[in-house]
């Protein structure tokens, strides 16, 4: 995923910046994929809980948009190129592919919760990677994103946690 570095006066050493740019671009690909998966659910969901789920899935996409922007811009601040085109995302995302034949609310809840959980796990791991690389700011940024994704997972998963 290496791209050329752009000169910056940022005082973090180059090795750390290089590692963080790669880490951030990996998270960016996953987050962009996840955002589109949430939109896929938002557009296609059907069933008795339509309006609640339709709006919730849009909130997921909207919340992710802010994280996506922060991840991409941090990569650029460190002298990198943000890799946000659909072609790169399609190649680099580690998320499971979202099925195209899902319609019911329950199925969308299960599928989107699974993807949110995948992203939550890699995000949590990325906090450690950033911390160990000596970039406390990236670690903190990713920590904030991690907390937000845990919250989104809760909001989606709660629909499947009742026996009713
Ligand atoms: Fe919409």
Coordinates of N, CA and C and ligand atoms in Angstrom, one line a residue:
X1 N 0.8 -1.2 0.0 CA 0.0 0.0 0.0 C 0.9 1.3 0.0
X2 N 2.2 1.1 -0.2 CA 3.1 2.2 -0.1 C 2.9 3.3 -1.2
X3 N 2.8 4.5 -0.7 CA 2.7 5.6 -1.7 C 3.8 6.6 -1.3
X4 N 4.1 7.5 -2.1 CA 5.2 8.4 -1.8 C 4.8 9.3 -0.6
X5 N 5.9 9.7 0.2 CA 5.7 10.6 1.3 C 5.8 12.0 0.9
X6 N 5.1 12.9 1.5 CA 5.1 14.3 1.2 C 5.8 15.0 2.4
X7 N 6.7 15.9 2.1 CA 7.5 16.5 3.1 C 6.5 17.2 4.1
X8 N 6.9 17.1 5.4 CA 6.1 17.8 6.4 C 7.1 18.1 7.5
X9 N 6.8 19.2 8.2 CA 7.6 19.6 9.4 C 7.2 18.9 10.7
X10 N 6.2 18.1 10.5 CA 5.7 17.3 11.7 C 6.9 16.6 12.3
X11 N 7.1 16.7 13.6 CA 8.3 16.2 14.3 C 8.3 14.7 14.6
X12 N 7.2 14.0 14.3 CA 7.2 12.5 14.5 C 8.2 11.9 13.5
X13 N 9.0 10.9 14.0 CA 10.0 10.4 13.1 C 9.4 9.7 11.9
X14 N 10.1 9.6 10.8 CA 9.6 9.1 9.5 C 9.1 7.7 9.5
X15 N 9.8 6.9 10.3 CA 9.4 5.5 10.4 C 8.0 5.3 11.0
X16 N 7.8 6.1 12.1 CA 6.5 6.1 12.8 C 5.4 6.6 11.8
X17 N 5.8 7.7 11.2 CA 4.8 8.3 10.3 C 4.4 7.4 9.2
X18 N 5.4 6.7 8.6 CA 5.2 5.7 7.5 C 4.2 4.6 8.0
X19 N 4.5 4.1 9.2 CA 3.7 3.0 9.8 C 2.3 3.5 10.0
X20 N 2.2 4.7 10.5 CA 0.8 5.2 10.8 C 0.0 5.5 9.6
X21 N 0.7 6.0 8.5 CA 0.0 6.2 7.2 C -0.6 4.9 6.7
X22 N 0.2 3.8 6.8 CA -0.3 2.5 6.3 C -1.4 2.0 7.2
X23 N -1.3 2.2 8.5 CA -2.3 1.8 9.4 C -3.6 2.6 9.2
X24 N -3.5 3.9 9.0 CA -4.6 4.7 8.8 C -5.3 4.4 7.5
X25 N -4.5 4.1 6.5 CA -5.1 3.8 5.2 C -5.8 2.4 5.2
X26 N -5.3 1.5 6.0 CA -6.0 0.2 6.1 C -7.4 0.5 6.9
X27 N -7.3 1.3 7.9 CA -8.6 1.6 8.7 C -9.6 2.3 7.8
X28 N -9.0 3.2 6.9 CA -9.8 4.0 6.0 C -10.6 3.1 5.0
X29 N -9.9 2.1 4.5 CA -10.5 1.2 3.5 C -11.7 0.4 4.2
X30 N -11.4 0.0 5.4 CA -12.4 -0.8 6.1 C -13.6 0.1 6.5
X31 N -13.3 1.3 6.9 CA -14.4 2.3 7.4 C -15.2 2.7 6.2
X32 N -14.6 2.9 5.0 CA -15.4 3.3 3.8 C -16.3 2.2 3.4
X33 N -15.7 1.0 3.4 CA -16.6 -0.2 3.1 C -17.7 -0.3 4.0
X34 N -17.5 -0.2 5.3 CA -18.5 -0.3 6.4 C -19.6 0.8 6.2
X35 N -19.2 2.0 5.8 CA -20.1 3.1 5.6 C -21.1 2.7 4.4
X36 N -20.5 2.2 3.4 CA -21.3 1.8 2.2 C -22.2 0.6 2.6
X37 N -21.8 -0.3 3.4 CA -22.6 -1.4 3.9 C -23.8 -0.9 4.7
X38 N -23.6 0.1 5.5 CA -24.7 0.7 6.3 C -25.7 1.4 5.3
X39 N -25.2 2.0 4.3 CA -26.1 2.6 3.3 C -26.9 1.5 2.6
X40 N -26.2 0.4 2.2 CA -26.8 -0.7 1.5 C -28.0 -1.2 2.4
X41 N -27.8 -1.3 3.7 CA -28.9 -1.7 4.6 C -29.9 -0.6 4.7
X42 N -29.5 0.6 4.8 CA -30.5 1.8 4.9 C -31.4 1.8 3.6
X43 N -30.9 1.6 2.5 CA -31.7 1.6 1.3 C -32.6 0.4 1.1
X44 N -32.2 -0.7 1.5 CA -32.9 -2.0 1.1 C -33.7 -2.6 2.2
X45 N -33.6 -2.2 3.4 CA -34.3 -2.8 4.5 C -35.8 -2.8 4.3
X46 N -36.5 -3.9 4.6 CA -37.9 -4.0 4.5 C -38.5 -4.6 5.8
X47 N -39.8 -4.5 6.0 CA -40.4 -5.2 7.2 C -41.0 -4.3 8.2
X48 N -41.6 -4.9 9.2 CA -42.4 -4.1 10.2 C -41.6 -3.0 10.9
X49 N -40.3 -3.2 11.0 CA -39.5 -2.2 11.8 C -38.8 -1.3 10.8
X50 N -39.4 -1.1 9.6 CA -38.7 -0.4 8.6 C -38.2 1.0 9.0
X51 N -39.0 1.8 9.5 CA -38.6 3.2 9.7 C -37.5 3.4 10.7
X52 N -37.6 2.6 11.8 CA -36.6 2.7 12.9 C -35.2 2.2 12.3
X53 N -35.2 1.1 11.6 CA -34.0 0.5 11.1 C -33.4 1.4 10.0
X54 N -34.3 1.9 9.1 CA -33.9 2.7 8.0 C -33.2 3.9 8.5
X55 N -33.7 4.5 9.6 CA -33.1 5.7 10.2 C -31.8 5.4 10.9
X56 N -31.8 4.2 11.6 CA -30.6 3.8 12.4 C -29.5 3.5 11.5
X57 N -29.7 2.8 10.4 CA -28.6 2.5 9.4 C -28.1 3.7 8.8
X58 N -28.9 4.8 8.6 CA -28.4 6.0 8.1 C -27.5 6.7 9.1
X59 N -27.9 6.6 10.4 CA -27.1 7.2 11.5 C -25.7 6.5 11.5
X60 N -25.7 5.2 11.3 CA -24.4 4.5 11.3 C -23.5 5.1 10.2
X61 N -24.1 5.2 9.0 CA -23.3 5.8 7.9 C -22.8 7.2 8.2
X62 N -23.7 8.0 8.8 CA -23.4 9.4 9.1 C -22.3 9.5 10.1
X63 N -22.4 8.7 11.2 CA -21.3 8.7 12.2 C -20.0 8.2 11.7
X64 N -20.0 7.2 10.8 CA -18.8 6.7 10.2 C -18.1 7.8 9.3
X65 N -19.0 8.6 8.7 CA -18.4 9.6 7.8 C -17.4 10.5 8.5
X66 N -17.8 10.9 9.8 CA -16.9 11.7 10.6 C -15.6 11.0 10.9
X67 N -15.7 9.7 11.2 CA -14.5 8.9 11.5 C -13.6 8.8 10.3
X68 N -14.3 8.6 9.2 CA -13.6 8.4 7.9 C -12.8 9.7 7.6
X69 N -13.4 10.8 7.8 CA -12.7 12.1 7.5 C -11.5 12.3 8.4
X70 N -11.7 11.9 9.6 CA -10.6 12.1 10.6 C -9.4 11.1 10.3
X71 N -9.7 9.9 9.9 CA -8.7 8.9 9.6 C -7.9 9.4 8.4
X72 N -8.7 9.8 7.3 CA -8.0 10.2 6.1 C -7.1 11.4 6.3
X73 N -7.6 12.4 7.0 CA -6.9 13.6 7.2 C -5.7 13.4 8.1
X74 N -5.8 12.5 9.0 CA -4.6 12.2 9.8 C -3.5 11.6 9.0
X75 N -3.8 10.7 8.0 CA -2.8 10.2 7.1 C -2.1 11.2 6.3
X76 N -2.9 12.2 5.9 CA -2.3 13.3 5.1 C -1.5 14.2 6.0
X77 N -1.9 14.5 7.2 CA -1.2 15.3 8.1 C 0.2 14.7 8.4
X78 N 0.3 13.4 8.3 CA 1.6 12.7 8.6 C 2.5 12.6 7.4
X79 N 2.0 13.2 6.3 CA 2.8 13.2 5.0 C 2.4 12.1 4.0
X80 N 1.3 11.5 4.3 CA 0.8 10.5 3.4 C -0.2 10.9 2.4
X81 N -0.6 10.0 1.5 CA -1.7 10.2 0.6 C -2.9 9.4 1.2
X82 N -4.0 10.0 1.3 CA -5.2 9.2 1.8 C -5.7 8.4 0.6
X83 N -5.8 7.1 0.8 CA -6.2 6.2 -0.3 C -7.7 5.9 -0.2
X84 N -8.5 6.8 -0.8 CA -10.0 6.7 -0.5 C -10.8 6.4 -1.8
X85 N -10.2 6.0 -2.9 CA -11.0 5.7 -4.0 C -11.6 4.3 -3.9
X86 N -12.7 4.1 -4.6 CA -13.5 2.9 -4.5 C -12.7 1.7 -4.9
X87 N -11.8 1.9 -5.9 CA -11.0 0.8 -6.4 C -10.0 0.3 -5.3
X88 N -9.4 1.3 -4.6 CA -8.4 0.9 -3.6 C -9.2 0.2 -2.4
X89 N -10.3 0.8 -2.1 CA -11.1 0.3 -1.0 C -11.5 -1.1 -1.3
X90 N -12.0 -1.3 -2.5 CA -12.5 -2.7 -2.9 C -11.3 -3.7 -2.8
X91 N -10.1 -3.3 -3.1 CA -9.0 -4.2 -3.0 C -8.5 -4.4 -1.6
X92 N -8.6 -3.4 -0.8 CA -7.9 -3.4 0.6 C -8.8 -3.7 1.7
X93 N -10.1 -3.5 1.6 CA -11.0 -3.8 2.8 C -10.9 -5.2 3.3
X94 N -10.8 -5.3 4.6 CA -10.8 -6.7 5.2 C -12.2 -7.1 5.6
X95 N -13.2 -6.3 5.5 CA -14.5 -6.7 5.9 C -15.1 -7.8 5.0
X96 N -16.0 -8.6 5.6 CA -16.7 -9.6 4.8 C -17.6 -8.9 3.8
X97 N -17.7 -9.4 2.6 CA -18.6 -8.7 1.6 C -20.0 -8.7 2.1
X98 N -20.7 -7.6 1.9 CA -22.1 -7.5 2.3 C -23.0 -8.2 1.3
X99 N -23.9 -9.1 1.7 CA -24.7 -9.8 0.7 C -25.7 -8.9 0.0
X100 N -26.0 -9.2 -1.2 CA -26.9 -8.3 -2.0 C -28.4 -8.7 -2.0
X101 N -28.6 -9.9 -1.4 CA -30.0 -10.4 -1.4 C -30.7 -10.3 -0.1
X102 N -30.2 -9.5 0.8 CA -30.7 -9.4 2.2 C -31.9 -8.3 2.1
X103 N -33.0 -8.7 2.7 CA -34.1 -7.7 2.7 C -34.7 -7.5 4.1
X104 N -34.9 -8.5 4.9 CA -35.6 -8.3 6.2 C -34.7 -7.5 7.2
X105 N -35.4 -6.9 8.1 CA -34.8 -6.1 9.1 C -33.8 -7.0 9.9
X106 N -34.3 -8.2 10.3 CA -33.4 -9.1 11.1 C -32.1 -9.5 10.4
X107 N -32.3 -9.7 9.1 CA -31.1 -10.1 8.4 C -30.1 -8.9 8.3
X108 N -30.6 -7.7 8.0 CA -29.7 -6.6 7.9 C -29.1 -6.3 9.3
X109 N -29.9 -6.4 10.3 CA -29.3 -6.2 11.7 C -28.1 -7.2 11.9
X110 N -28.4 -8.4 11.6 CA -27.3 -9.5 11.8 C -26.1 -9.2 11.0
X111 N -26.3 -8.8 9.7 CA -25.2 -8.6 8.8 C -24.4 -7.4 9.2
X112 N -25.1 -6.3 9.4 CA -24.4 -5.0 9.7 C -23.7 -5.1 11.1
X113 N -24.4 -5.8 12.1 CA -23.7 -6.0 13.4 C -22.4 -6.8 13.2
X114 N -22.4 -7.8 12.3 CA -21.2 -8.6 12.1 C -20.1 -7.7 11.5
X115 N -20.4 -6.9 10.6 CA -19.4 -6.0 10.0 C -18.9 -5.0 11.0
X116 N -19.9 -4.4 11.8 CA -19.5 -3.5 12.8 C -18.5 -4.1 13.8
X117 N -18.8 -5.4 14.1 CA -17.9 -6.1 15.1 C -16.6 -6.4 14.5
X118 N -16.5 -6.7 13.2 CA -15.2 -6.9 12.5 C -14.4 -5.6 12.6
X119 N -15.1 -4.5 12.2 CA -14.4 -3.2 12.2 C -14.0 -2.8 13.7
X120 N -14.8 -3.1 14.6 CA -14.5 -2.8 16.0 C -13.3 -3.5 16.5
X121 N -13.1 -4.8 16.1 CA -12.0 -5.6 16.5 C -10.7 -5.0 15.9
X122 N -10.7 -4.7 14.6 CA -9.5 -4.2 14.0 C -9.1 -2.8 14.5
X123 N -10.2 -2.0 14.8 CA -9.9 -0.7 15.3 C -9.3 -0.8 16.7
X124 N -9.8 -1.7 17.5 CA -9.2 -1.9 18.9 C -7.7 -2.3 18.7
X125 N -7.4 -3.2 17.8 CA -6.1 -3.7 17.6 C -5.2 -2.5 17.1
X126 N -5.8 -1.6 16.3 CA -5.0 -0.5 15.7 C -4.6 0.5 16.8
X127 N -5.4 0.6 17.9 CA -5.0 1.5 19.0 C -3.7 1.0 19.6
X128 N -3.5 -0.3 19.8 CA -2.3 -0.8 20.3 C -1.1 -0.6 19.4
X129 N -1.4 -0.8 18.1 CA -0.3 -0.7 17.1 C 0.2 0.8 17.1
X130 N -0.7 1.7 17.1 CA -0.4 3.1 17.1 C 0.4 3.5 18.4
X131 N -0.1 3.0 19.5 CA 0.5 3.3 20.8 C 2.0 2.8 20.8
X132 N 2.1 1.5 20.3 CA 3.5 0.9 20.4 C 4.4 1.6 19.4
X133 N 3.9 2.2 18.3 CA 4.7 2.9 17.3 C 5.1 4.3 17.9
X134 N 4.6 4.7 19.0 CA 4.9 6.0 19.5 C 4.1 7.2 19.0
X135 N 3.0 6.9 18.4 CA 2.1 8.0 18.0 C 0.9 8.1 18.8
X136 N 1.0 8.8 20.0 CA -0.1 8.8 20.9 C -1.3 9.5 20.3
X137 N -1.1 10.4 19.4 CA -2.3 11.2 18.8 C -3.1 10.3 17.9
X138 N -2.4 9.5 17.1 CA -3.2 8.5 16.3 C -3.9 7.5 17.1
X139 N -3.2 7.0 18.2 CA -3.8 6.1 19.1 C -5.0 6.7 19.7
X140 N -5.0 7.9 20.1 CA -6.1 8.6 20.7 C -7.3 8.8 19.7
X141 N -6.9 9.2 18.5 CA -7.9 9.3 17.5 C -8.6 8.0 17.2
X142 N -7.9 6.9 17.1 CA -8.4 5.6 16.9 C -9.2 5.1 18.1
X143 N -8.8 5.5 19.3 CA -9.5 5.1 20.5 C -10.9 5.8 20.5
X144 N -11.0 7.0 20.1 CA -12.3 7.7 20.0 C -13.2 7.0 19.0
X145 N -12.6 6.6 17.9 CA -13.4 5.9 16.8 C -13.8 4.6 17.4
X146 N -13.0 3.9 18.1 CA -13.3 2.6 18.7 C -14.5 2.7 19.6
X147 N -14.5 3.7 20.4 CA -15.6 3.9 21.4 C -16.9 4.2 20.6
X148 N -16.8 5.0 19.5 CA -18.0 5.2 18.7 C -18.5 4.0 18.0
X149 N -17.6 3.2 17.5 CA -18.0 1.9 16.8 C -18.7 1.0 17.8
X150 N -18.1 0.9 19.0 CA -18.7 0.0 20.0 C -20.2 0.5 20.3
X151 N -20.4 1.8 20.3 CA -21.7 2.3 20.5 C -22.6 2.0 19.4
X152 N -22.1 2.1 18.1 CA -23.0 1.8 17.0 C -23.3 0.3 17.0
X153 N -22.4 -0.5 17.3 CA -22.6 -2.0 17.4 C -23.7 -2.2 18.4
X154 N -23.6 -1.6 19.5 CA -24.7 -1.8 20.6 C -26.1 -1.4 20.0
X155 N -26.1 -0.2 19.3 CA -27.4 0.3 18.8 C -28.0 -0.7 17.8
X156 N -27.2 -1.3 17.0 CA -27.7 -2.2 15.9 C -28.0 -3.5 16.5
X157 N -27.1 -4.0 17.4 CA -27.2 -5.4 17.9 C -28.4 -5.5 18.9
X158 N -28.7 -4.4 19.5 CA -29.8 -4.4 20.5 C -31.1 -4.9 19.9
X159 N -31.3 -4.7 18.6 CA -32.5 -5.2 17.9 C -32.6 -6.7 17.9
X160 N -31.5 -7.4 18.1 CA -31.5 -8.9 18.1 C -31.3 -9.5 19.4
X161 N -31.3 -8.7 20.5 CA -31.0 -9.2 21.8 C -32.2 -9.4 22.7
X162 N -33.4 -9.2 22.1 CA -34.6 -9.4 22.9 C -35.3 -10.7 22.4
X163 N -36.0 -11.4 23.2 CA -36.7 -12.6 22.8 C -38.0 -12.3 22.1
X164 N -38.5 -11.1 22.3 CA -39.8 -10.7 21.7 C -39.9 -10.7 20.2
Ligands
LIG1 FE1 -31.6 8.1 2.8

